[in-house]
PDB file of C-alpha atoms in Angstrom:
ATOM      1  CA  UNK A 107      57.411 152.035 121.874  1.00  0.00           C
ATOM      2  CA  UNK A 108      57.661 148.951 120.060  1.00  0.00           C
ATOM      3  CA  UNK A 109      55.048 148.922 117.024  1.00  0.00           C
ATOM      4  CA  UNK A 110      53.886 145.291 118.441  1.00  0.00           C
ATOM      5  CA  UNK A 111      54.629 144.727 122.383  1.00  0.00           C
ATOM      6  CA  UNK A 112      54.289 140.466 123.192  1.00  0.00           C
ATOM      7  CA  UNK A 113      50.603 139.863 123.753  1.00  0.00           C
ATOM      8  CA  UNK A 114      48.772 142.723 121.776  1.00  0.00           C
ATOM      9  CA  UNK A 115      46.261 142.313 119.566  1.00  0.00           C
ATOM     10  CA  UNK A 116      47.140 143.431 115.712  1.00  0.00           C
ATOM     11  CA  UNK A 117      44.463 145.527 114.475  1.00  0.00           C
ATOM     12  CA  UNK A 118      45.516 144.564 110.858  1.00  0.00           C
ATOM     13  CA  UNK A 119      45.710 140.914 109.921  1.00  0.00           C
ATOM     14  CA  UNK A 120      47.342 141.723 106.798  1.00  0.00           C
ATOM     15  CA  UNK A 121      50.163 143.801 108.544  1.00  0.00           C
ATOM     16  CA  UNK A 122      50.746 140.418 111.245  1.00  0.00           C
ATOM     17  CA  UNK A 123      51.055 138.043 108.304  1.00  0.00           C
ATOM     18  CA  UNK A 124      53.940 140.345 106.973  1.00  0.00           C
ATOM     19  CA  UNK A 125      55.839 140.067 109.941  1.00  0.00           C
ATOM     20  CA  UNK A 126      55.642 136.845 110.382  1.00  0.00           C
ATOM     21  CA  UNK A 127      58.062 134.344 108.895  1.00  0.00           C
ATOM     22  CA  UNK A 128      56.336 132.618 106.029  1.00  0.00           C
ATOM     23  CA  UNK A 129      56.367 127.974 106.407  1.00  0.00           C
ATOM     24  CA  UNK A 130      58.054 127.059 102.800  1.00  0.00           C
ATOM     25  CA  UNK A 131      56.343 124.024 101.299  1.00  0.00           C
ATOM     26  CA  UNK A 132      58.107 121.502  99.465  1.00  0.00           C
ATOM     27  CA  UNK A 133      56.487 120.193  96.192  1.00  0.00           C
ATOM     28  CA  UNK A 134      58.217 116.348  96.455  1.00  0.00           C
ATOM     29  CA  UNK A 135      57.702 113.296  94.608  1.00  0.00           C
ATOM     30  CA  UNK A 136      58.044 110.264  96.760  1.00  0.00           C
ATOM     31  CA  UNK A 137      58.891 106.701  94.445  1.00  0.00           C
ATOM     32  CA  UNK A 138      57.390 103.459  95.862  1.00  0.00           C
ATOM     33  CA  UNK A 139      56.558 100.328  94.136  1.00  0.00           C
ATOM     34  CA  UNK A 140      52.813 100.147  92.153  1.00  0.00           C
ATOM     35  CA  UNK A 141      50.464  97.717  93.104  1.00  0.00           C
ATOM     36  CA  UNK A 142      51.612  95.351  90.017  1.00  0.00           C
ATOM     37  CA  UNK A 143      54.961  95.267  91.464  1.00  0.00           C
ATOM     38  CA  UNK A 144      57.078  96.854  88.058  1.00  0.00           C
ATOM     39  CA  UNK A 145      57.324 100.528  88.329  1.00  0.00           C
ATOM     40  CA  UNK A 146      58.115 102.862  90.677  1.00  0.00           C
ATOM     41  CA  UNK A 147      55.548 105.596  90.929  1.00  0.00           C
ATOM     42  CA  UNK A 148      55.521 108.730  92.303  1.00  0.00           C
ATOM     43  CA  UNK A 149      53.367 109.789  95.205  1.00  0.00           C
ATOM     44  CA  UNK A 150      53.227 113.887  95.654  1.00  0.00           C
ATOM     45  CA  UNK A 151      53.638 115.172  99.374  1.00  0.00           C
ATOM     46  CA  UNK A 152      54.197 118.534 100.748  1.00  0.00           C
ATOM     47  CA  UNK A 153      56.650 118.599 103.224  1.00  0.00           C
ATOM     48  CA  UNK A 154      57.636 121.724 105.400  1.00  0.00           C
ATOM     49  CA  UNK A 155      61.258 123.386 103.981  1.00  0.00           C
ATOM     50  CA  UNK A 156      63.698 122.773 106.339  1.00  0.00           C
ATOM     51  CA  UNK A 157      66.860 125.166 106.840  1.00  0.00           C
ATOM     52  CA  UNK A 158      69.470 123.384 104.854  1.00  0.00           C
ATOM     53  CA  UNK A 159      69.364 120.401 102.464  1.00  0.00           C
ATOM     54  CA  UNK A 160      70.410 117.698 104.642  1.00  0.00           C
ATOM     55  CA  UNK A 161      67.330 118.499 106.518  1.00  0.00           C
ATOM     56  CA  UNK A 162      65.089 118.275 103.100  1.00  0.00           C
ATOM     57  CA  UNK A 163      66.371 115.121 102.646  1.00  0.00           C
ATOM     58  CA  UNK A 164      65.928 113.872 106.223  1.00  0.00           C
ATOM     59  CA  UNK A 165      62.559 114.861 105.673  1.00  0.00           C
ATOM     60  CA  UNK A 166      62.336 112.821 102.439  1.00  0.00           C
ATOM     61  CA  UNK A 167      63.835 109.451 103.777  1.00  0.00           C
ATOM     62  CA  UNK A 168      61.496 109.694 106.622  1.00  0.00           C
ATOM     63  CA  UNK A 169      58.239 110.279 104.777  1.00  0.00           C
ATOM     64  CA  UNK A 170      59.689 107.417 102.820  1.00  0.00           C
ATOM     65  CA  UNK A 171      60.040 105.173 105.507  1.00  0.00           C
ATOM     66  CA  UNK A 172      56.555 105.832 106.920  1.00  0.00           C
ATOM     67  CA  UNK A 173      54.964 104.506 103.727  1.00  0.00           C
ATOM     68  CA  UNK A 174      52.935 105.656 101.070  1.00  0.00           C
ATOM     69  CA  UNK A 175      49.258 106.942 102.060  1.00  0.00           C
ATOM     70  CA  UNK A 176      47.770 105.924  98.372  1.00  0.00           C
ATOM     71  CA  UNK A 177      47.356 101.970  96.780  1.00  0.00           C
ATOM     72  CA  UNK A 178      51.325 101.675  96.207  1.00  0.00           C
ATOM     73  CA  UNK A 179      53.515  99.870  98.034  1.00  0.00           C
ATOM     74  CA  UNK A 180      56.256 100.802 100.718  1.00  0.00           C
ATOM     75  CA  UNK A 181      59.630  99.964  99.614  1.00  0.00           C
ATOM     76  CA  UNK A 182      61.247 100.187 103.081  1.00  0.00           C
ATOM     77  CA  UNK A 183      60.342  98.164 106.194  1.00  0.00           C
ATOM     78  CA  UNK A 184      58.546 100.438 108.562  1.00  0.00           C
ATOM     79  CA  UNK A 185      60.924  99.506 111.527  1.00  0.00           C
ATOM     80  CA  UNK A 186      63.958 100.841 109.644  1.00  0.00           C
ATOM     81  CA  UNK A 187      65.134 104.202 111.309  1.00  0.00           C
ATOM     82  CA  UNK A 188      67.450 107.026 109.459  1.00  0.00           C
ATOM     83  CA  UNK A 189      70.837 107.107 111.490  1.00  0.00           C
ATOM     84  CA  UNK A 190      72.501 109.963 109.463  1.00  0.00           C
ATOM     85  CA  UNK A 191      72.693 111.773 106.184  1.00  0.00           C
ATOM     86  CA  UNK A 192      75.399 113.782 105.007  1.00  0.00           C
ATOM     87  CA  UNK A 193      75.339 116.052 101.709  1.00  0.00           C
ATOM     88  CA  UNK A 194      79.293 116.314 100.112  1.00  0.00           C
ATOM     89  CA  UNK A 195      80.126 119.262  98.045  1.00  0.00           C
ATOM     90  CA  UNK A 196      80.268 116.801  95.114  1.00  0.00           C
ATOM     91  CA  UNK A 197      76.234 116.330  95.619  1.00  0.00           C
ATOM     92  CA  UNK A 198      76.691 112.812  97.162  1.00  0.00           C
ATOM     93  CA  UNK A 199      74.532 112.225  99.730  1.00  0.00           C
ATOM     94  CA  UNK A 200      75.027 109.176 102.401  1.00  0.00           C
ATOM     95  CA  UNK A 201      72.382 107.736 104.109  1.00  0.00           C
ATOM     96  CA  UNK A 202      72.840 105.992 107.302  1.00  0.00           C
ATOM     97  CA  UNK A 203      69.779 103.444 108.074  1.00  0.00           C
ATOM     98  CA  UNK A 204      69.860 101.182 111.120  1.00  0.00           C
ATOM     99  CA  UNK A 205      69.987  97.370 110.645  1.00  0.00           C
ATOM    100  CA  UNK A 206      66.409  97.210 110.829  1.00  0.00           C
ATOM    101  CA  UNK A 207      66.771  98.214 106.775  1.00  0.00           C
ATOM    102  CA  UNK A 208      68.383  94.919 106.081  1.00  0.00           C
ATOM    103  CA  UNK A 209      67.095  91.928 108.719  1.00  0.00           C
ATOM    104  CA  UNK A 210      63.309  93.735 108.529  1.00  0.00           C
ATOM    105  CA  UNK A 211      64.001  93.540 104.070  1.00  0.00           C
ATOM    106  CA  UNK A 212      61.279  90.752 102.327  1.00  0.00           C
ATOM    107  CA  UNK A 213      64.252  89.968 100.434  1.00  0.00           C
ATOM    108  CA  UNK A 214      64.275  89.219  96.708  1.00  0.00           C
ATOM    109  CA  UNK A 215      66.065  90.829  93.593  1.00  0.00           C
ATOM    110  CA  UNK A 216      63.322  93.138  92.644  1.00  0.00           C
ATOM    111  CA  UNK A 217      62.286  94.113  95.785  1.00  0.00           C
ATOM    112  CA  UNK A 218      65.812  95.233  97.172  1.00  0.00           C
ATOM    113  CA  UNK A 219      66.339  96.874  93.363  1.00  0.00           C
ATOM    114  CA  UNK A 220      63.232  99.012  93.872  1.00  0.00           C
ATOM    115  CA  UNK A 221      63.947  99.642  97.468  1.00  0.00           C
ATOM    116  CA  UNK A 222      67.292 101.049  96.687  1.00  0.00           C
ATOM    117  CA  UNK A 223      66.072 103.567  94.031  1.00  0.00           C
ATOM    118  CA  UNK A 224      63.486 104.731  95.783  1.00  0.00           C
ATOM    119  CA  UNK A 225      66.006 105.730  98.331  1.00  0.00           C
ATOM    120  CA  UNK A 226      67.972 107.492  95.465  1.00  0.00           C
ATOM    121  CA  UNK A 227      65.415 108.762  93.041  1.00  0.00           C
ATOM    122  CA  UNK A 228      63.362 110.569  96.234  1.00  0.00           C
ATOM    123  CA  UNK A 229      66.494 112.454  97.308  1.00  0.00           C
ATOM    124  CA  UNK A 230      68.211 112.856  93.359  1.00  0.00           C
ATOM    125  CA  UNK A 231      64.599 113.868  91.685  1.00  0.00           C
ATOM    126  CA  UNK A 232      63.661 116.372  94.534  1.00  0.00           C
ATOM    127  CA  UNK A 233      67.025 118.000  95.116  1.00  0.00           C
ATOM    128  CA  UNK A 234      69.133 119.615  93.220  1.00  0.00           C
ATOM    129  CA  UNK A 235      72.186 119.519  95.185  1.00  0.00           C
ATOM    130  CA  UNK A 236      72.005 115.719  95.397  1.00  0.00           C
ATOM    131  CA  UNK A 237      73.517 113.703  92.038  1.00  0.00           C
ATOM    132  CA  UNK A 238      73.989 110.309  93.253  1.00  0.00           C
ATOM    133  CA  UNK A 239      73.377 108.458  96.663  1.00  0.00           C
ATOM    134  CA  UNK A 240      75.604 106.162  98.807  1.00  0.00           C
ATOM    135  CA  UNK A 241      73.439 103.623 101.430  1.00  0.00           C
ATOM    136  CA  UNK A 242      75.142 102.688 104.503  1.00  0.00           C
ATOM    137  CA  UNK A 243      73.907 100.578 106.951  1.00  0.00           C
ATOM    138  CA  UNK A 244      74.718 101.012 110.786  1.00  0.00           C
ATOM    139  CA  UNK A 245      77.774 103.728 110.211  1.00  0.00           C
ATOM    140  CA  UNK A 246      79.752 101.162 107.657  1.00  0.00           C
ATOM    141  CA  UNK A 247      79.587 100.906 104.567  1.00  0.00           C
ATOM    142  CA  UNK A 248      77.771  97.210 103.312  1.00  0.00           C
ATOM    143  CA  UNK A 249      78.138  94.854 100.209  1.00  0.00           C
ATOM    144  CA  UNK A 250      74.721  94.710 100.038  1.00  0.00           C
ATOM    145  CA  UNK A 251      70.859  96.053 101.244  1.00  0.00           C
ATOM    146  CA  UNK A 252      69.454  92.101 101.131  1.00  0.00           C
ATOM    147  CA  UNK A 253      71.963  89.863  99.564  1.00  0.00           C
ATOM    148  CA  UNK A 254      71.506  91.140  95.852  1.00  0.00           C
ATOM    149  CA  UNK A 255      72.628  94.146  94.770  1.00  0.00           C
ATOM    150  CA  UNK A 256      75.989  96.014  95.633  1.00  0.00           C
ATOM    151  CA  UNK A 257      75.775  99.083  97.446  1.00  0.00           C
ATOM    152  CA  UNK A 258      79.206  99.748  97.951  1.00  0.00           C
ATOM    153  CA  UNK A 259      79.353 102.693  95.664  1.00  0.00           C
ATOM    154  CA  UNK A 260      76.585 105.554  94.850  1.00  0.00           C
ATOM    155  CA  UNK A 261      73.926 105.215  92.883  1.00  0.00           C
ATOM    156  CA  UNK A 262      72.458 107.643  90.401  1.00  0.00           C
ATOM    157  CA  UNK A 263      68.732 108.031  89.937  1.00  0.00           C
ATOM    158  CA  UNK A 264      67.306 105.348  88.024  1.00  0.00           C
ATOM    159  CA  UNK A 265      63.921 106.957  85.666  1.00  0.00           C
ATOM    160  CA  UNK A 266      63.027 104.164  83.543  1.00  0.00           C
ATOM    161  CA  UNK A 267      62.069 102.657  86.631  1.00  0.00           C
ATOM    162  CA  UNK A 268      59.028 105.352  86.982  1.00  0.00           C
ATOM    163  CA  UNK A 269      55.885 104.852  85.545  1.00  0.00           C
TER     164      UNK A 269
END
């Protein structure tokens, strides 16, 4: 007989936690804008570990997209969706966002500057296997997030931002 069959009660509670497979947490450090609109600043969340680091990272963006939950201020517009992310060998990751990223943007220098590295210093600061970060927009690659700044090649994470 099976030492558990489906449905029995487990005398011992510490035996049932043993068998069953332990939910990672993942210490991360989200970067949006503080309230005085110069730094970025970190807010901490613990996400669930996902299976591989492309997951992590879709985890990341996401969270990032849904906003902060403190006083600072999102750098992404909430209706901007995650269309893809890929992880290279050469720890590049690409991030796919919807069009939503750029018509939904306030627009501004600043504002697309800190929006872009809080893209890259969320996935570059948290993961290890992630050096620099390439933003694409709809599949394609784009001059631009707003009009500003040049996205056209990767970025690396930017820490004199942080405050």
């Amino acid at each position: 007989k099976a030492p558990f069959s489906a449905g029995e009660k487990v005398e011992n509670p510490s035996r049932e936690n043993e068998l069953l497979p332990k939910t990672a947490k993942l210490r991360s450090h989200l970067y949006f804008v503080d309230v005085n609109h110069q730094f970025l600043r970190a807010e901490e969340r613990i996400l669930l570990q996902q299976d591989s680091v492309v997951e992590d990272a879709k985890s990341l963006i996401n969270a990032l997209i849904q906003g902060p939950k403190s006083s600072l201020v999102p750098t992404l517009p909430e209706e901007a969706r995650l269309l893809a992310l890929h992880v290279t060998e050469d720890a590049v990751a690409y991030v796919d966002f919807d069009t939503a990223v750029r018509e939904k943007h306030p627009g501004g220098v600043l504002t697309e500057f800190f929006s872009i590295f809080s893209i890259v210093n969320t996935l570059a600061l948290n993961l290890e296997e992630v050096d620099q970060v390439k933003i694409l927009i709809d599949g394609n690659e784009a001059k631009t997030l707003a009009g500003h700044i040049d996205i056209r090649f990767p970025f690396r994470p930017n820490v004199l931002m942080i405050k």
